[in-house]
């Protein structure tokens, strides 16, 4: 029976991010997995859909570029066209990048398919999972609304003001006259005359599609990256929260009695075993995180019935055998979960790092040119609005991933404080050395780097913003 | 060339041209002197690399080492090709240059009339340039390969650390085995750190001079590129020369960064093992080991600059900014 005929069930990150994934697939990215029916005909159809999008995007991009070359005489036009070309370079880069490196994205999406679980900490896990889900949805709404708003604003500003450009007067070399050009969203070169009539409307509709889908391509991929970071941060919050009960669990019976009712909750009714999509992550042998309660504790574990410690003798820490076993299993859960988060963050960095590097390179050049353009603003008119629009959009894109990268750095380095703030001094020797090694590891914060060149954090955003303001001030002085 | 510079000190264009080539050759001479001085230490490194602590691993892990050195060799070959191109252009420039007749590849003042003995002089200059470029690139490639060996050894160490199974079955021999494995890893780590330290000791001064000279050369090449007209053969030559210099710095920074990141990850790979199942006795050793792994192995240029990608970014952005400023002031 071929795998495609199996009942399609999603789990882990894929299930959480399904709306994101569906939107990404609709917008034409090359994400061909995660469909219920993946038979040959439908697969080819979807592939064709993506390739059609790619062809249209490249055609319009090429047309922009050709226009750039034709209008390179005038410095103002050259600057403006370069900014437009660079702006759409982001979108094309992200489109092509995803198509080329989609394996890494699938691997990252599949990492959380088999998380371990522990009956003590199920409630906390579910709570933070729900929190992460809520935040990811909110982010998606904001991104979708922002993209639509930008596309609509761009379309509406096209119909304001004159649609002209300056060219040299053919009669007199030193003068420039204004010539009318088609009223379109983006200046492009077309082999047909797009001034009026049917060709004009077709070109207009094509450009509206192009602008909307380009913005969607870039923003949706960025929001996927940020959603991953949100998930990782909420998992770290979960780990921080369960550190305290874990320490209390290992405290000696005579110094501190844990509040059993809080610690022991009945295991959740739904099974923790998720169906694994066999063909998507066959190579994930590193996942040793599968944790089976029965196997670990032998037959001793009965949910909720561990409140009587009358059974075995008292161990070296003043703990009974059963309690020591419980502590060991809880520590194992904590460490394995933390290792899983580290694997997730490494996979995110591998998948998206190069894209971030390319984004920052293009953004730097574009923002420098925008600073130059901003010095030529004379009043509140269409020119000012477009320059400010570009500037705000570019800075917002950079801010978008910088803020979540920063949050990851903060969360991962605060694990050490959480470990310190619990009653570690009451714990057993084993628990204390566990805290020590965890503190050693968590001193170095987990961060996403742009292919090792720089770290994604609010420092990066501040330096970009500072650079733009500096260039602007310097250029205004030189004028 | 020094005499030429004194003669030309009034004309900025010619001065920069002479300074350009002078810096390269001067740096090479310094690096060579440095290398010859530390001859003894290089033999020490060779002996050290033959120790069993570096080679007592299964075949699959040693394959990793070979793979990494292979990729380094490939990059070294590309660099050599670039150097050969530069030398080729050295020879072609006087022939294809329409401005001056009978001009020599290298600017300099010679005590005899160059037009009479033109061909022997040209041959002599080309030979000397070829030999010096070959030696220069050899010293560079040797440094890069040694750093790559250290970084590959770190990778092998990380894999062994990840795979230690700390769960002892309450038997004396088993826990003693775990302790022996762990001690081996600690020993290995110590030896690699030592290796990197000695490599840095040998090559550090040379790298610093290289950096210093490369930065100056890049500045002056940038300046020359503005002055020389664009479609000429001289411009192409300057572009290739510039890329050669950039490539040299970039490679140093890349390999330095590589060894720094691989040594930084040792602690993280240890964390990925099942350390929480270990006995309390071994945890003391683990803690001391983790403290040491917090400090990565860095290669510095004369203790001034750490070789890393951040340095490279800083150098590139500074050179681009200075290029634009020079363009503004001279045009």
Coordinates of C-alpha atoms in Angstrom, one line a residue, chain A residues 76-431:
Chain A
X76 CA 16.9 60.5 -9.5
X77 CA 15.3 57.9 -11.7
X78 CA 18.3 55.6 -11.3
X79 CA 18.1 55.8 -7.5
X80 CA 14.3 55.3 -7.5
X81 CA 14.4 52.4 -9.9
X82 CA 17.3 50.8 -8.0
X83 CA 15.3 50.9 -4.8
X84 CA 12.3 49.3 -6.5
X85 CA 14.5 46.5 -8.0
X86 CA 16.2 45.9 -4.6
X87 CA 12.8 45.8 -2.9
X88 CA 11.6 43.1 -5.1
X89 CA 14.9 41.3 -4.9
X90 CA 13.9 40.3 -1.4
X91 CA 10.8 38.5 -2.6
X92 CA 12.5 36.7 -5.5
X93 CA 15.4 35.7 -3.2
X94 CA 13.0 34.2 -0.6
X95 CA 11.0 32.4 -3.3
X96 CA 14.0 30.8 -4.9
X97 CA 15.7 30.2 -1.5
X98 CA 12.7 28.2 -0.3
X99 CA 12.5 26.2 -3.5
X100 CA 16.2 25.3 -3.3
X101 CA 16.4 24.6 0.5
X102 CA 13.0 23.1 1.1
X103 CA 14.4 19.9 2.6
X104 CA 15.8 21.9 5.6
X105 CA 12.4 23.5 6.1
X106 CA 10.6 20.1 6.1
X107 CA 13.2 18.8 8.5
X108 CA 12.6 21.7 10.9
X109 CA 8.9 21.3 10.7
X110 CA 9.2 17.6 11.5
X111 CA 11.5 17.9 14.5
X112 CA 8.7 18.2 17.0
X113 CA 6.8 15.2 15.8
X114 CA 7.9 12.9 18.7
X115 CA 8.3 15.0 21.8
X116 CA 8.8 13.1 25.1
X117 CA 6.3 13.5 27.9
X118 CA 6.1 12.9 31.6
X119 CA 2.9 12.5 33.6
X120 CA 3.9 15.1 36.1
X121 CA 4.4 17.9 33.7
X122 CA 1.7 17.3 31.1
X123 CA -0.5 20.1 32.4
X124 CA 2.3 22.7 32.1
X125 CA 3.3 21.4 28.7
X126 CA -0.3 21.7 27.4
X127 CA -0.7 25.2 28.8
X128 CA 2.4 26.6 27.2
X129 CA 1.6 24.8 24.0
X130 CA -1.8 26.5 23.9
X131 CA -0.1 29.8 24.6
X132 CA 2.4 29.3 21.7
X133 CA -0.5 28.4 19.4
X134 CA -2.4 31.6 20.3
X135 CA 0.6 33.8 19.7
X136 CA 1.4 32.2 16.4
X137 CA -2.2 32.8 15.2
X138 CA -2.0 36.4 16.3
X139 CA 1.2 36.9 14.4
X140 CA -0.3 35.4 11.3
X141 CA -3.3 37.7 11.5
X142 CA -1.1 40.7 11.9
X143 CA 1.1 39.7 9.0
X144 CA -1.8 39.0 6.7
X145 CA -3.5 42.3 7.5
X146 CA -0.3 44.3 7.2
X147 CA 0.5 42.7 3.8
X148 CA -3.0 43.4 2.4
X149 CA -2.9 47.0 3.8
X150 CA 0.5 47.6 2.1
X151 CA -0.7 46.2 -1.2
X152 CA -3.9 48.3 -1.1
X153 CA -1.9 51.4 -0.1
X154 CA 0.5 50.9 -3.0
X155 CA -2.4 50.5 -5.5
X156 CA -4.2 53.6 -4.2
X157 CA -1.2 55.8 -4.2
X158 CA -0.7 55.0 -7.9
X159 CA -3.8 56.9 -8.7
X160 CA -2.7 60.1 -6.9
X161 CA -0.6 62.7 -8.5
X162 CA 0.9 62.9 -12.0
X163 CA 2.2 59.9 -13.8
X164 CA 5.2 61.4 -15.5
X165 CA 8.9 61.2 -15.7
X166 CA 11.6 63.6 -16.8
X167 CA 13.7 63.0 -19.9
X168 CA 16.1 65.1 -21.9
X169 CA 14.5 67.5 -24.3
X170 CA 15.4 66.2 -27.8
X171 CA 15.7 69.8 -29.1
X172 CA 17.7 71.4 -26.3
X173 CA 20.4 69.3 -24.5
X174 CA 20.4 71.1 -21.2
X175 CA 16.7 71.1 -20.5
X176 CA 14.4 68.3 -19.4
X177 CA 10.8 68.0 -20.3
X178 CA 8.2 65.8 -18.7
X179 CA 6.8 62.9 -20.7
X180 CA 3.8 60.9 -19.7
X181 CA 4.2 57.3 -18.8
X182 CA 1.5 54.7 -18.0
X183 CA -0.1 55.0 -14.6
X184 CA 1.1 51.7 -13.2
X185 CA 2.2 50.5 -9.7
X186 CA 5.7 49.8 -10.7
X187 CA 7.7 51.3 -13.6
X188 CA 8.4 48.6 -16.0
X189 CA 9.3 48.1 -19.6
X190 CA 6.8 46.2 -21.8
X191 CA 7.0 45.3 -25.4
X192 CA 3.5 46.6 -26.0
X193 CA 2.2 50.1 -25.6
X194 CA 0.6 50.2 -22.2
X195 CA -0.7 53.8 -22.2
X196 CA -4.4 53.1 -22.5
X197 CA -7.1 50.7 -23.5
X198 CA -7.1 46.9 -23.0
X199 CA -3.3 46.5 -22.7
X200 CA -3.3 49.1 -19.9
X201 CA -5.9 47.3 -17.8
X202 CA -4.3 43.9 -18.3
X203 CA -0.9 45.3 -17.3
X204 CA -2.5 47.0 -14.3
X205 CA -4.1 43.8 -13.1
X206 CA -0.9 41.9 -13.6
X207 CA 1.0 44.4 -11.6
X208 CA -1.5 44.4 -8.7
X209 CA -1.2 40.6 -8.6
X210 CA 2.6 40.9 -8.7
X211 CA 2.9 43.4 -5.9
X212 CA 0.4 41.5 -3.6
X213 CA 2.0 38.1 -4.2
X214 CA 5.6 39.4 -3.8
X215 CA 4.8 41.0 -0.5
X216 CA 3.0 37.8 0.6
X217 CA 5.9 35.6 -0.4
X218 CA 8.4 37.5 1.6
X219 CA 6.2 38.2 4.7
X220 CA 4.8 34.7 5.0
X221 CA 8.2 33.1 5.0
X222 CA 9.4 35.5 7.7
X223 CA 6.3 34.8 9.8
X224 CA 7.0 31.0 9.5
X225 CA 10.5 31.7 10.9
X226 CA 9.1 33.9 13.7
X227 CA 6.4 31.3 14.6
X228 CA 9.1 28.7 15.0
X229 CA 10.9 31.1 17.4
X230 CA 7.7 31.7 19.3
X231 CA 7.3 27.9 19.8
X232 CA 10.9 27.5 21.0
X233 CA 10.5 30.4 23.5
X234 CA 7.3 28.9 24.9
X235 CA 9.0 25.6 25.4
X236 CA 11.7 27.3 27.3
X237 CA 9.1 29.0 29.5
X238 CA 7.6 25.5 30.2
X239 CA 11.1 24.2 31.2
X240 CA 11.6 27.1 33.5
X241 CA 8.3 26.6 35.1
X242 CA 8.8 22.9 35.9
X243 CA 12.2 23.5 37.4
X244 CA 10.7 24.4 40.7
X245 CA 8.4 21.3 41.2
X246 CA 11.3 19.2 40.0
X247 CA 13.6 20.5 42.8
X248 CA 10.8 20.2 45.4
X249 CA 10.3 16.6 44.2
X250 CA 13.9 15.8 45.0
X251 CA 14.0 17.5 48.4
X252 CA 14.7 15.3 51.4
X253 CA 11.6 14.2 53.3
X254 CA 12.7 15.7 56.6
X255 CA 13.5 19.2 55.4
X256 CA 10.7 19.9 53.0
X257 CA 7.5 18.1 52.3
X258 CA 6.2 18.8 48.8
X259 CA 2.6 19.6 48.3
X260 CA 1.6 16.4 46.8
X261 CA -1.7 17.6 45.4
X262 CA 0.0 20.2 43.3
X263 CA 2.7 17.9 42.1
X264 CA 0.8 14.8 41.1
X265 CA -2.0 15.3 38.6
X266 CA -3.8 12.5 36.9
X267 CA -2.3 11.7 33.6
X268 CA -4.2 13.2 30.7
X269 CA -6.8 11.0 29.0
X270 CA -5.5 11.5 25.5
X271 CA -2.6 9.5 24.5
X272 CA 0.7 11.2 24.0
X273 CA 1.7 8.9 21.1
X274 CA 1.3 10.8 17.9
X275 CA 1.1 9.2 14.5
X276 CA 4.3 9.7 12.7
X277 CA 4.4 10.5 9.0
X278 CA 6.8 7.9 8.0
X279 CA 8.1 9.2 4.8
X280 CA 8.8 12.8 5.9
X281 CA 11.3 12.3 8.6
X282 CA 12.8 8.9 8.1
X283 CA 16.3 10.3 8.7
X284 CA 15.7 11.8 12.1
X285 CA 17.6 9.1 14.0
X286 CA 18.9 11.6 16.4
X287 CA 15.6 11.9 18.1
X288 CA 16.2 9.8 21.3
X289 CA 13.5 11.8 23.0
X290 CA 10.8 9.1 22.8
X291 CA 10.1 8.4 26.4
X292 CA 8.0 5.6 27.5
X293 CA 6.7 5.8 31.0
X294 CA 6.2 2.0 31.4
X295 CA 9.7 1.2 30.3
X296 CA 11.3 3.7 32.6
X297 CA 9.6 3.1 35.9
X298 CA 9.0 -0.6 35.4
X299 CA 5.6 -1.7 36.7
X300 CA 5.8 0.7 39.7
X301 CA 4.0 3.6 38.3
X302 CA 0.3 3.9 38.8
X303 CA -1.0 7.3 38.1
X304 CA -1.6 9.4 41.2
X305 CA -0.9 6.6 43.6
X306 CA 2.6 7.6 44.7
X307 CA 1.6 9.4 47.8
X308 CA 2.4 6.5 50.1
X309 CA 6.1 6.0 50.5
X310 CA 5.7 3.0 52.7
X311 CA 7.2 0.6 50.2
X312 CA 11.0 0.3 49.7
X313 CA 13.7 1.4 52.1
X314 CA 15.0 4.9 52.5
X315 CA 17.8 5.8 50.0
X316 CA 21.1 7.8 50.7
X317 CA 19.4 11.2 50.3
X318 CA 16.6 10.5 52.6
X319 CA 14.4 9.6 49.7
X320 CA 12.6 6.4 49.1
X321 CA 13.5 4.3 46.1
X322 CA 10.3 5.2 44.3
X323 CA 10.8 8.9 44.9
X324 CA 14.4 8.7 43.7
X325 CA 13.2 6.9 40.6
X326 CA 10.6 9.6 40.1
X327 CA 13.3 12.3 40.4
X328 CA 15.5 10.6 38.0
X329 CA 12.8 10.3 35.4
X330 CA 11.8 13.9 35.9
X331 CA 15.4 15.1 35.4
X332 CA 15.6 12.9 32.3
X333 CA 12.5 14.5 30.9
X334 CA 13.8 18.0 31.6
X335 CA 17.2 17.4 30.0
X336 CA 15.8 15.6 27.0
X337 CA 13.2 18.3 26.4
X338 CA 15.9 21.0 26.6
X339 CA 18.1 19.1 24.2
X340 CA 15.1 18.9 21.8
X341 CA 14.7 22.6 22.0
X342 CA 18.4 23.1 21.2
X343 CA 18.0 20.8 18.2
X344 CA 15.0 22.8 17.0
X345 CA 16.9 26.1 17.3
X346 CA 19.9 24.7 15.5
X347 CA 17.6 23.4 12.7
X348 CA 15.9 26.8 12.4
X349 CA 19.3 28.5 12.1
X350 CA 20.4 26.0 9.4
X351 CA 17.2 26.4 7.5
X352 CA 16.8 30.2 7.5
X353 CA 20.3 31.6 8.3
X354 CA 21.4 32.2 4.7
X355 CA 18.1 33.8 3.8
X356 CA 18.5 36.3 6.7
X357 CA 22.1 37.1 5.5
X358 CA 20.8 37.8 2.0
X359 CA 18.0 39.9 3.4
X360 CA 20.3 42.0 5.5
X361 CA 22.7 42.6 2.6
X362 CA 19.9 43.8 0.3
X363 CA 18.3 45.8 3.0
X364 CA 21.6 47.6 3.8
X365 CA 22.0 48.8 0.3
X366 CA 18.4 49.7 -0.1
X367 CA 18.2 51.7 3.2
X368 CA 21.4 53.6 2.2
X369 CA 19.7 54.7 -1.1
X370 CA 16.5 55.5 0.7
X371 CA 18.4 57.8 3.1
X372 CA 19.7 59.5 0.0
X373 CA 16.2 59.8 -1.5
X374 CA 14.9 61.1 1.8
X375 CA 17.1 64.1 1.6
X376 CA 15.3 65.2 -1.5
X377 CA 11.9 65.4 0.1
X378 CA 10.5 68.9 -0.4
X379 CA 7.0 68.6 1.1
X380 CA 4.0 66.4 1.8
X381 CA 3.4 64.9 -1.6
X382 CA 3.4 61.6 -3.4
X383 CA 7.2 61.4 -3.5
X384 CA 7.4 61.8 0.3
X385 CA 4.7 59.2 0.8
X386 CA 6.4 56.6 -1.4
X387 CA 9.8 57.1 0.2
X388 CA 8.4 56.9 3.7
X389 CA 6.4 53.9 2.7
X390 CA 9.4 52.0 1.5
X391 CA 11.4 53.0 4.5
X392 CA 8.8 51.9 7.0
X393 CA 8.2 48.6 5.2
X394 CA 11.9 47.8 5.1
X395 CA 12.5 48.7 8.7
X396 CA 9.4 46.8 9.8
X397 CA 10.6 43.6 8.0
X398 CA 14.0 43.8 9.8
X399 CA 12.2 44.6 13.1
X400 CA 9.9 41.6 12.6
X401 CA 12.6 39.0 12.9
X402 CA 14.9 40.9 15.2
X403 CA 12.4 41.1 17.9
X404 CA 11.7 37.4 18.0
X405 CA 15.4 36.6 17.7
X406 CA 16.0 38.8 20.7
X407 CA 13.3 37.1 22.7
X408 CA 14.9 33.7 22.1
X409 CA 18.2 35.0 23.4
X410 CA 16.6 36.4 26.5
X411 CA 14.5 33.3 27.2
X412 CA 17.4 30.9 26.8
X413 CA 19.7 32.8 29.0
X414 CA 17.1 33.2 31.7
X415 CA 16.9 29.5 32.2
X416 CA 19.9 29.8 34.5
X417 CA 18.1 32.3 36.7
X418 CA 15.1 30.0 36.9
X419 CA 17.4 27.2 38.0
X420 CA 18.9 29.4 40.6
X421 CA 15.6 30.8 41.9
X422 CA 14.2 27.4 42.8
X423 CA 15.0 25.6 46.1
X424 CA 18.1 23.9 44.8
X425 CA 19.7 23.9 48.2
X426 CA 17.0 21.5 49.5
X427 CA 17.5 19.1 46.6
X428 CA 19.5 15.9 46.6
X429 CA 23.2 15.8 45.6
X430 CA 22.2 14.5 42.2
X431 CA 19.7 17.3 41.7

